[in-house]
XYZ file of C-alpha atoms in Angstrom:
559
model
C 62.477 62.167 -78.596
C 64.354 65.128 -76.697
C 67.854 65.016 -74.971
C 67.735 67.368 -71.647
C 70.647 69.291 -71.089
C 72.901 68.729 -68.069
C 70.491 66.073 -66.904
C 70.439 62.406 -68.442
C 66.808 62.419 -68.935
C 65.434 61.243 -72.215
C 61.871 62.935 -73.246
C 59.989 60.341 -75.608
C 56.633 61.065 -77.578
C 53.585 61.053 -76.255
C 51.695 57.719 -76.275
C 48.507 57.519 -74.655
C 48.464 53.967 -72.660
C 51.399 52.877 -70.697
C 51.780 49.807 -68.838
C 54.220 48.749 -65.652
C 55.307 44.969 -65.648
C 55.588 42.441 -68.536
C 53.731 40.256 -66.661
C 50.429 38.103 -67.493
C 48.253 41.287 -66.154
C 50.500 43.547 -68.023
C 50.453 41.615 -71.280
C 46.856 40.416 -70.990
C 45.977 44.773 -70.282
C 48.378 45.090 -73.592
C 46.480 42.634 -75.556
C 43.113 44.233 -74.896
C 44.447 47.729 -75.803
C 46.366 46.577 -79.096
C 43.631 44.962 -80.178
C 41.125 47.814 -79.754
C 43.453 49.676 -81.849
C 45.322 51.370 -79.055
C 49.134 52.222 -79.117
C 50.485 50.920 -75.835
C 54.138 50.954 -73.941
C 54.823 48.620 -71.468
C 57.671 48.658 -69.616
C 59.002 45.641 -67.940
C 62.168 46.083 -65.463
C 62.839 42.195 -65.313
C 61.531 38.285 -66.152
C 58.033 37.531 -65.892
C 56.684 35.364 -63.546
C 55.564 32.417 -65.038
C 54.806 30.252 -62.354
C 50.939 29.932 -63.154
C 50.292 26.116 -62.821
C 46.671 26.625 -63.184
C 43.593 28.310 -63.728
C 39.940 28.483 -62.275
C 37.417 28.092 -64.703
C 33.549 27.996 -64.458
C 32.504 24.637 -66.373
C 29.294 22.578 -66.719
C 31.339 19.461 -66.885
C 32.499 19.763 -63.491
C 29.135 20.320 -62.441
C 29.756 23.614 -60.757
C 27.560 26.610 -60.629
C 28.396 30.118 -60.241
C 26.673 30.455 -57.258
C 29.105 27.495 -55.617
C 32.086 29.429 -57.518
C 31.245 32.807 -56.079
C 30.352 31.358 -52.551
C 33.782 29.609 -52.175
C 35.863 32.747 -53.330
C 33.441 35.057 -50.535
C 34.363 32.137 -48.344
C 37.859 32.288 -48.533
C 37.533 36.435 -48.639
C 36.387 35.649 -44.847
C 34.068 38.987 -45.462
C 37.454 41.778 -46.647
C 36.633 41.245 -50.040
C 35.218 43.340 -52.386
C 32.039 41.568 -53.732
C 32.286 43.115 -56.921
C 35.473 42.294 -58.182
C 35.036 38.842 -57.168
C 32.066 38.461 -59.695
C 33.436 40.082 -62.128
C 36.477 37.404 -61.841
C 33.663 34.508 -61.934
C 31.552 35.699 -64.535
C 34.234 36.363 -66.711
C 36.093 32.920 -66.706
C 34.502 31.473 -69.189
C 35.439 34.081 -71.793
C 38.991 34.147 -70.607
C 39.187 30.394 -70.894
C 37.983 30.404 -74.651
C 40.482 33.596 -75.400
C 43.489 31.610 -73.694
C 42.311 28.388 -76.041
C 41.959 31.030 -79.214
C 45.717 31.855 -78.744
C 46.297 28.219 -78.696
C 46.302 26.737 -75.442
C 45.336 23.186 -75.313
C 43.748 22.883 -72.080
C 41.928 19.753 -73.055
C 43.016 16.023 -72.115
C 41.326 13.769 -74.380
C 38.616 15.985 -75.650
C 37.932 16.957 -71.785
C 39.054 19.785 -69.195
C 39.680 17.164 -67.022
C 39.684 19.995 -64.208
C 41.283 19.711 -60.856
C 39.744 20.029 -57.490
C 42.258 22.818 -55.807
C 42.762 23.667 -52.187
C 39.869 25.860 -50.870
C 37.661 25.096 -53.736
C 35.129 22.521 -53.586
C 34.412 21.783 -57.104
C 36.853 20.533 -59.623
C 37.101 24.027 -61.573
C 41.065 24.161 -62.240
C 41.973 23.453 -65.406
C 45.578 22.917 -67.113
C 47.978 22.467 -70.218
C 50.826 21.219 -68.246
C 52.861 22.292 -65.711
C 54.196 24.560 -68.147
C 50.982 26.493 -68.265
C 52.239 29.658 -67.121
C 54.796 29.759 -69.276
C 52.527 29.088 -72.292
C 50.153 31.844 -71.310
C 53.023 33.998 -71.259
C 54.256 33.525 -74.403
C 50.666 33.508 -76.372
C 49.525 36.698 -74.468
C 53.424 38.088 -75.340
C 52.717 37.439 -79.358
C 49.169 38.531 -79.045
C 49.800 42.267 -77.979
C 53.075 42.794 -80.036
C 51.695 40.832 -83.133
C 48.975 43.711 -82.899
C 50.978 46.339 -82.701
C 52.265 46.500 -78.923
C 55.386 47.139 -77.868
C 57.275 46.176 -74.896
C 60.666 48.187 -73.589
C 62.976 45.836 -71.003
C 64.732 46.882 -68.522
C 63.392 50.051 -67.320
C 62.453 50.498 -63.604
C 59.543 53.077 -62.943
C 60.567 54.989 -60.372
C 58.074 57.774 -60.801
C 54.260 58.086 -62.139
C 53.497 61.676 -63.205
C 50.650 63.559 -62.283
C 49.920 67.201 -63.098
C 47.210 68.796 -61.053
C 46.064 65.289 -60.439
C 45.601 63.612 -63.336
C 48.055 60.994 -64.567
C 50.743 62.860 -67.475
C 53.439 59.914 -67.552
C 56.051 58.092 -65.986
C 59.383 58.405 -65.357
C 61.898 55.302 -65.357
C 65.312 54.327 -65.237
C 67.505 51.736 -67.406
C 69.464 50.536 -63.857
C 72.268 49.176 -66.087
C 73.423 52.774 -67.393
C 71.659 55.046 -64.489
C 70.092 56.961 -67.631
C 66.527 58.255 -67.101
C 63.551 58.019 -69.164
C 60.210 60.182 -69.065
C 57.041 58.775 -71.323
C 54.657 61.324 -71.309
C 50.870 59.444 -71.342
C 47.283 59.917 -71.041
C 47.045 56.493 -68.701
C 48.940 54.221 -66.869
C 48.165 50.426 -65.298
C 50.488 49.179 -62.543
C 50.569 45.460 -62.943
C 53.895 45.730 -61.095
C 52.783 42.005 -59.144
C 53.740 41.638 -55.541
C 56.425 41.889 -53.015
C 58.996 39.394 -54.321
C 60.924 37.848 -52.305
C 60.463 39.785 -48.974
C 60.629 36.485 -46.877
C 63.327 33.664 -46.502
C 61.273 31.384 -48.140
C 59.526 32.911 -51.472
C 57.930 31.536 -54.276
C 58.709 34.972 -56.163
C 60.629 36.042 -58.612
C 63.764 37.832 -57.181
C 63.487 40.835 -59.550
C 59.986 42.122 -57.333
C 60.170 44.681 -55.049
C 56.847 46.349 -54.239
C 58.082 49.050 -56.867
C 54.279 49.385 -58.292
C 52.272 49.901 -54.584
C 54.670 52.647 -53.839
C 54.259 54.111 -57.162
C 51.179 54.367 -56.552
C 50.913 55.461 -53.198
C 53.164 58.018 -53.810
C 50.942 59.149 -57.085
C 47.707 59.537 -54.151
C 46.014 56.321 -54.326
C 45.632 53.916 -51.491
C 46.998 50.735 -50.358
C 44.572 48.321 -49.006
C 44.463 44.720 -46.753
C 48.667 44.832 -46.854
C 48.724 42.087 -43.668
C 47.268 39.319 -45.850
C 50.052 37.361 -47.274
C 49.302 33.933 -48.551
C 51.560 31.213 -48.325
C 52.054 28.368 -50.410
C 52.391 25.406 -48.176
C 54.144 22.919 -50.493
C 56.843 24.684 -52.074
C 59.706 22.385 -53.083
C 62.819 23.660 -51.278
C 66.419 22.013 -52.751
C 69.761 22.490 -51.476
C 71.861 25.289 -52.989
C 68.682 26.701 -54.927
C 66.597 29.752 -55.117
C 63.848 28.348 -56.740
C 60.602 27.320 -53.908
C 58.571 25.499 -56.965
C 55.087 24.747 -55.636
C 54.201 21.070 -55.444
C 50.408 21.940 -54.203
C 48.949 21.306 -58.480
C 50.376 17.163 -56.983
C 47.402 16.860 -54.303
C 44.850 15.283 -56.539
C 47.591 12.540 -57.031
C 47.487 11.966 -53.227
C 51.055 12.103 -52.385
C 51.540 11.474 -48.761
C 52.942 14.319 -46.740
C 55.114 13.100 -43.512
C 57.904 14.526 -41.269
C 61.649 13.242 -41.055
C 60.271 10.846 -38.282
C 58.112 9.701 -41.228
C 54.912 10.078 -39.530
C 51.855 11.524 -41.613
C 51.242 15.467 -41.175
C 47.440 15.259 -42.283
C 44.374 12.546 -41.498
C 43.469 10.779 -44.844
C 41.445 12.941 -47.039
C 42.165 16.368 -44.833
C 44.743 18.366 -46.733
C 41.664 18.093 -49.717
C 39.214 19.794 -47.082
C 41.674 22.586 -45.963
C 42.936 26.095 -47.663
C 46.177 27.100 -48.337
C 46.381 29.433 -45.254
C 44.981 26.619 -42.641
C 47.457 23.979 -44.533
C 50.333 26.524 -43.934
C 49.740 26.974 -40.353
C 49.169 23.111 -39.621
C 52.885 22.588 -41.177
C 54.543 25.269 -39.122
C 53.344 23.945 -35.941
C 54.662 20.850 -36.700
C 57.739 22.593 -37.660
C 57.719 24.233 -34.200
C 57.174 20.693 -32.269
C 59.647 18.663 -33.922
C 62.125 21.887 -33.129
C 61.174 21.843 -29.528
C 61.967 18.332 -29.453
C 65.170 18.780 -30.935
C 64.479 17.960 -33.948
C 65.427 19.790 -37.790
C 61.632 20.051 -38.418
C 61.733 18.699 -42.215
C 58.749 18.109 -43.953
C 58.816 15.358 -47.188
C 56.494 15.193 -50.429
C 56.419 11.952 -51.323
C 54.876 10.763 -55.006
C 56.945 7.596 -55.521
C 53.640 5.451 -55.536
C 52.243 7.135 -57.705
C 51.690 5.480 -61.580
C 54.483 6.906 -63.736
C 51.996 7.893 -66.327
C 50.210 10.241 -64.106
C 53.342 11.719 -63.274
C 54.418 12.399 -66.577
C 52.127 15.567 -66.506
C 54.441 17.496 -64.561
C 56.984 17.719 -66.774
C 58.543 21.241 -65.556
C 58.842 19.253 -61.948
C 60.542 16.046 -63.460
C 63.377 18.489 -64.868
C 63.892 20.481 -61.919
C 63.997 17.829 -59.331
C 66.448 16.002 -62.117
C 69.092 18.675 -62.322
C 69.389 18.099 -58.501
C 69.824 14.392 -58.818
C 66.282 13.492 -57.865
C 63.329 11.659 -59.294
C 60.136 11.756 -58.432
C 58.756 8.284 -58.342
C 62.384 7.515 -56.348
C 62.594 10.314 -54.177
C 60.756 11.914 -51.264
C 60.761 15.672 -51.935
C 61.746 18.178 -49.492
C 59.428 21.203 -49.048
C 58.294 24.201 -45.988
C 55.686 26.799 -46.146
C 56.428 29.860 -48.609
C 55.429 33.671 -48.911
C 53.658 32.914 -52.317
C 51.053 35.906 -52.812
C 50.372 39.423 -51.641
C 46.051 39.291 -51.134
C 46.311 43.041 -50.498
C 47.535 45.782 -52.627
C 46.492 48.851 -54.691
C 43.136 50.093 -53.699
C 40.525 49.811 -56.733
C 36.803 50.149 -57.870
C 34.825 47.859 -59.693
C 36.398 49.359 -63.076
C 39.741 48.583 -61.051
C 40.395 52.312 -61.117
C 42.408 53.978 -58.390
C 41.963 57.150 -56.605
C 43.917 59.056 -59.646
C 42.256 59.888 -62.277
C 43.967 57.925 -65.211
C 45.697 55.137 -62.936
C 44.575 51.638 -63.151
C 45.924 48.649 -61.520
C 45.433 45.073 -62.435
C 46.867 41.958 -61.247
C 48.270 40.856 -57.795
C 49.181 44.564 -57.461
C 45.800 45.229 -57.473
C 43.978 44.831 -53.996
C 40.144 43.640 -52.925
C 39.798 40.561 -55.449
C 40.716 38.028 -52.999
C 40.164 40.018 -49.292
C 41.820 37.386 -46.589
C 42.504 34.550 -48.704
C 42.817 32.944 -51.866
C 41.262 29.650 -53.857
C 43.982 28.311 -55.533
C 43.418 29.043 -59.674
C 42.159 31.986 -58.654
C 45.026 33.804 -58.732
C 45.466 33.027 -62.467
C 42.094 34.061 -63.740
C 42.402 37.089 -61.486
C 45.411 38.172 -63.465
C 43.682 37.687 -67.007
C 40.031 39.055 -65.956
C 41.645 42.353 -64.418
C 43.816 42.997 -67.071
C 40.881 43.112 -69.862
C 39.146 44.984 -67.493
C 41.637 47.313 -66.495
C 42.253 48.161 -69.928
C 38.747 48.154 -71.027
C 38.124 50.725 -68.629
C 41.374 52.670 -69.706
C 39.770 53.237 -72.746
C 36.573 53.880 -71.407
C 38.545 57.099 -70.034
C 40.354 58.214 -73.110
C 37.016 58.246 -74.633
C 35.525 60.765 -72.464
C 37.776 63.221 -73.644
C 41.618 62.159 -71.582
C 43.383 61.013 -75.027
C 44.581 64.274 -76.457
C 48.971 64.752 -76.279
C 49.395 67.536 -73.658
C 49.947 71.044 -74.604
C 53.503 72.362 -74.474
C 53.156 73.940 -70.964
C 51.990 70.902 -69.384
C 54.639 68.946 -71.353
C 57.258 71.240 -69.812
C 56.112 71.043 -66.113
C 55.718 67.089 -66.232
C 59.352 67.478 -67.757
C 60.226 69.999 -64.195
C 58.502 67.225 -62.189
C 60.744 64.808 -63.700
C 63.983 66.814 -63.560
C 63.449 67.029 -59.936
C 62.482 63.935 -59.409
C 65.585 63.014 -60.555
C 67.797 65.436 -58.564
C 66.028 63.826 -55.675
C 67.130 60.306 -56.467
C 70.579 61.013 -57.036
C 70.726 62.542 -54.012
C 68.925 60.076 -52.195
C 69.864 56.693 -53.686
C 73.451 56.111 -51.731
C 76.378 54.236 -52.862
C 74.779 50.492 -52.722
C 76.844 47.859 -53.710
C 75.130 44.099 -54.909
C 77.042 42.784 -51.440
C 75.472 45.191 -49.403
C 71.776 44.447 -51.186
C 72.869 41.264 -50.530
C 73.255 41.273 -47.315
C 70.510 43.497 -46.224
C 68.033 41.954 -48.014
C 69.096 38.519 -46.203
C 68.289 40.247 -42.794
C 65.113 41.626 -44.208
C 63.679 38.388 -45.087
C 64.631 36.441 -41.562
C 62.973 39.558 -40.034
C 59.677 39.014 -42.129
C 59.809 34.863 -41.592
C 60.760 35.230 -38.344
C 58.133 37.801 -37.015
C 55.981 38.554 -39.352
C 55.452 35.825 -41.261
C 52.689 32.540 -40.757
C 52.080 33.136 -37.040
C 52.188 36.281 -35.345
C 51.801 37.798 -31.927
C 52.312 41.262 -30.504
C 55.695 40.781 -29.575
C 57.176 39.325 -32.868
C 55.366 41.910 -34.656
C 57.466 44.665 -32.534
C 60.383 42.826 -33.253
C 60.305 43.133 -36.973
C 59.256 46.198 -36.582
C 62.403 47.624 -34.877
C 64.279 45.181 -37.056
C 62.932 47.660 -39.897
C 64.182 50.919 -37.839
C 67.286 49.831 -37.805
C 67.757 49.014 -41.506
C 66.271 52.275 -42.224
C 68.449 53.946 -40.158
C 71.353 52.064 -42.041
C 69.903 52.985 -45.633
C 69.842 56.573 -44.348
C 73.479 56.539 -43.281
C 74.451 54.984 -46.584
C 73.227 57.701 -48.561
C 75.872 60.566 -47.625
C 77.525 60.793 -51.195
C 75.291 59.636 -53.132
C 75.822 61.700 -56.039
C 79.484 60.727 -56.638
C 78.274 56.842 -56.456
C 74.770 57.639 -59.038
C 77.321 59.532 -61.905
C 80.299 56.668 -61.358
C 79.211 54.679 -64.747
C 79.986 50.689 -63.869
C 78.256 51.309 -60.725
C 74.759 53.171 -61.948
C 73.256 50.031 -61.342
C 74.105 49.435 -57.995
C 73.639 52.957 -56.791
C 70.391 53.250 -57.930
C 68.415 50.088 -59.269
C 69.441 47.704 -55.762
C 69.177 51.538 -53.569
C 65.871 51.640 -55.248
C 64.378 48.022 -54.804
C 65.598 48.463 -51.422
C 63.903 51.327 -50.201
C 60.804 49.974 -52.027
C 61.099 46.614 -49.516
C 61.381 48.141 -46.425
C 58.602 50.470 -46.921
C 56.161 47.087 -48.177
C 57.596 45.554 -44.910
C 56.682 48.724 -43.167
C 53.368 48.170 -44.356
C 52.785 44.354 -43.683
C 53.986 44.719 -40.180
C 51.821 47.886 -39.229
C 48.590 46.508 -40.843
C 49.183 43.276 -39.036
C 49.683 45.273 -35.369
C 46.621 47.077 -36.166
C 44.847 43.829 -37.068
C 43.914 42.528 -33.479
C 42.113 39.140 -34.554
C 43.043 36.329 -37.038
C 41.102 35.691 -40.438
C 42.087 34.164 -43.642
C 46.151 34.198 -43.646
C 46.424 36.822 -41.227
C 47.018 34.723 -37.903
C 47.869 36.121 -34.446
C 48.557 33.991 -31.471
C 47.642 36.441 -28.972
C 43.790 37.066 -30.820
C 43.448 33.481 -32.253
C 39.800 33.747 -33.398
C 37.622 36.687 -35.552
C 36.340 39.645 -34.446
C 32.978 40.658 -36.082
C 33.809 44.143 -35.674
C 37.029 43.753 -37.637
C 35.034 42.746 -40.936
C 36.899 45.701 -42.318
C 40.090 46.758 -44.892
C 43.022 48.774 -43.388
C 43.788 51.767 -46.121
C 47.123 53.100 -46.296
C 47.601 56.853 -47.634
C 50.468 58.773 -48.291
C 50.465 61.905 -45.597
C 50.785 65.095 -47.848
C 53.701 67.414 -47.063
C 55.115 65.003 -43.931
C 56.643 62.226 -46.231
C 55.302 59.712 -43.987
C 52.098 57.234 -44.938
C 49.209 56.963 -42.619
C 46.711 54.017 -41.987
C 43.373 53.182 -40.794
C 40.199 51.561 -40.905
C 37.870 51.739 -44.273
């Protein structure tokens, strides 16, 4: 470990694997490299998400094939997705679903999966713990890769991957609580950063995402891909004074019945079980729109109170949360609206979910082509496990063929230069952010994104967010005058440079959403425009963002 003069930058050993986000791509990546023997960082800059209420499996029981299994998840793709990736996500189920059960997860209910049927599937290929499941998996995957060796560091933001003459050399973070830099020199690195966070008003993120792992990408030399398709989760549980948008959807089976404040029914019997995510979303926000044309508040109700007790004893997490808020859920009809839940696009990969840059891997929702224009739900979990194994797998695939060795001292000392400046740049750069002024930018970001850019879109809203963007750009440029005093004031490291960061990070993913949408003349999967309702053949395509070399700026077009 080496102290640079004059500069706060801490230079740590070489290690050859390092991964971005504590998450269950990041710790599922981890366990596959610990257990092949191979010393791995990863660095996590805040809570995991652990929101994972189930998981697609392939199982004989449920009499599904993998021929129905793959068809649904093309389905859904509506033709963006990379065939590939989605059978490698299939075929690989059933191997994840015995590791999950090796680190102890009970996903059996009386000796059977007892799987669920989950919106866009149609076989019952969803299987559970309890609503706790993603909490489980993230503590079993957690003791897996540091009971083998791994080892995880909180609290440090990447703010920089490395690459010297093109090839990944390390990364560079930040602890945002003392402003003091850190730069892990590395023969790899896998961004399993997740996705955008909560970029809209109402999110079913965790708060502590920011896009931080697409841009470090991008900015690395590999591409961005499908960026318009954000998913939303159409029955997230929305409660007074609360951040937290739990989703209710894992309650279908139980056949709650769904109704506006009028208290008529929002779906036909049986339709909501015929329908994915993305058409579900859109039926419940033109409903929102009529009963507001009519005068009305436009609030939608989940109601479960006639269903047995016993069955609702499985959702345990649910019972609590609704509980601390003074409701109960076989008392109670429970408020809920459409959510930002999951960003389809992301970081460009292969088949070996390699990126451009040689030595850069991405796994996870950060990861792009799995899922093209929409999702099954419980796909998003398996997605997560089967890229991270094979993210790593192919990691060490590379290290093999020779990309393992420490770097000599002259390419130590210019990924050190790279960092120094690096550095120099952010200080100068970052502006004196306060938490109120995140605060309160970030609020306007989000109504821009629900607002415009969110379940439906037309031309017109689309340039509205768009200039909504300009203008908060403009204000994050005029904030950054003297920057330098507010980066080296101590107390306030944090909020000159972790929110400045995050920030920057957001409005460039919102860039990103709102330009791939414009370009995006049709509607397919959760992509919907007004003004081109219906698919165009020709538009069968990805939109690929790159980073323009020398200009600063990013560029986009058609694949």
């Amino acid at each position: 470990m080496l102290f640079l003069e004059n500069v706060d930058l801490v230079v740590h050993d070489h290690i050859q694997a390092v991964i971005l986000g504590g998450g269950t791509a990041g710790l599922r990546a981890g366990a596959e490299l610990s257990g092949n023997g191979l010393p791995s960082l990863i660095l996590s800059k805040g809570p995991p998400c652990r929101g994972i209420v189930g998981m697609n499996a392939l199982l004989e029981e449920a009499d599904d094939t993998r021929e129905l299994f793959l068809g649904d998840t093309l389905q859904a793709a509506a033709g963006i997705g990379v065939k590939n990736l989605a059978e490698k996500m299939v075929d690989n189920s059933k191997a994840e679903l015995a590791y999950m059960e090796q680190l102890g997860l009970e996903f059996l209910h009386d000796e059977h999966y007892r799987p669920r049927r989950t919106s866009g599937n149609s076989a019952h290929r969803t299987v559970y713990t309890t609503d706790r499941t993603g909490e489980e998996i993230i503590e079993a995957l957690g003791g897996a890769y540091t009971g083998q060796g791994g080892y995880m560091v909180r609290n440090r933001q990447a703010v920089s991957i490395i690459a010297t003459d093109g090839i990944v050399s390390g990364v560079l973070a930040v602890d945002p609580g003392t402003a003091q830099f850190h730069l892990y020199p590395c023969s790899a690195v896998i961004v399993a950063t997740g996705g955008l966070g909560n970029l809209y008003t109402h999110s079913t993120n965790n708060s502590s995402l920011s896009g931080d792992g697409l841009m470090l990408a991008l900015d690395t030399g590999a591409k961005l891909r499908d960026m318009e398709f954000v998913q939303f989760e159409p029955f997230a549980l929305m409660l007074s004074g609360s951040d937290s948008f739990f989703s209710l959807s894992f309650l279908l089976e139980d056949k709650p019945q769904i109704y506006c404040e009028q208290g008529k029914a929002v779906f036909a019997d049986g339709e909501v079980e015929t329908l994915t995510k993305a058409q579900i979303s859109l039926k419940l926000y033109q409903r929102i729109a009529e009963l507001r044309h009519a005068g009305k508040p436009g609030r939608l109700f989940f109601d479960c109170t006639h269903i047995p007790t016993k069955r609702l004893q499985l959702h345990g997490k649910l019972i609590e949360l609704c509980g601390s808020f003074g409701l109960s859920l076989d008392r109670d009809p429970l408020p809920f609206t459409p959510a930002q839940h999951y960003l389809l696009g992301g970081i460009a990969v292969n088949e070996r979910y390699e990126t451009a840059v040689p030595g850069l891997f991405a796994a996870g929702e950060a990861a792009g082509g799995t899922h093209g224009a929409d999702r099954l739900a419980g796909n998003s979990a398996l997605d997560t496990l089967v890229s991270g194994k094979l993210a790593a797998a192919s990691l060490i695939r590379y290290l093999q063929g020779g990309n393992a060795s420490a770097p000599c001292e002259e390419a130590l000392n210019r990924s050190v230069d790279v960092a120094r400046d690096t550095v120099d740049d952010l200080m100068q750069t970052a502006g004196k952010y306060s938490s109120l002024s995140y605060r309160q930018d970030l609020l306007q970001l989000q109504q821009l994104m629900w607002d415009y850019a969110g379940i439906v879109r037309c031309n017109d809203s689309l340039a509205s967010a768009r200039k909504g963007i300009e203008i908060l750009k403009a204000l994050k440029n005029d904030s950054s005058q003297d920057a330098p005093a507010a980066v080296s004031s101590g107390s306030n490291a944090q909020n000159a440079l972790g929110l400045a960061l995050a920030w920057s990070n957001r409005l460039t993913v919102a860039e990103m959403i709102v330009e791939s949408a414009m370009m995006r003349e049709e509607s397919r999967g959760v992509h919907y425009r007004s003004d081109y309702p219906y698919i165009d053949p020709s538009l069968g395509k990805s939109i690929l963002v790159r980073r323009e070399k020398g200009s600063g700026g990013y560029r986009f077009g058609w694949s």
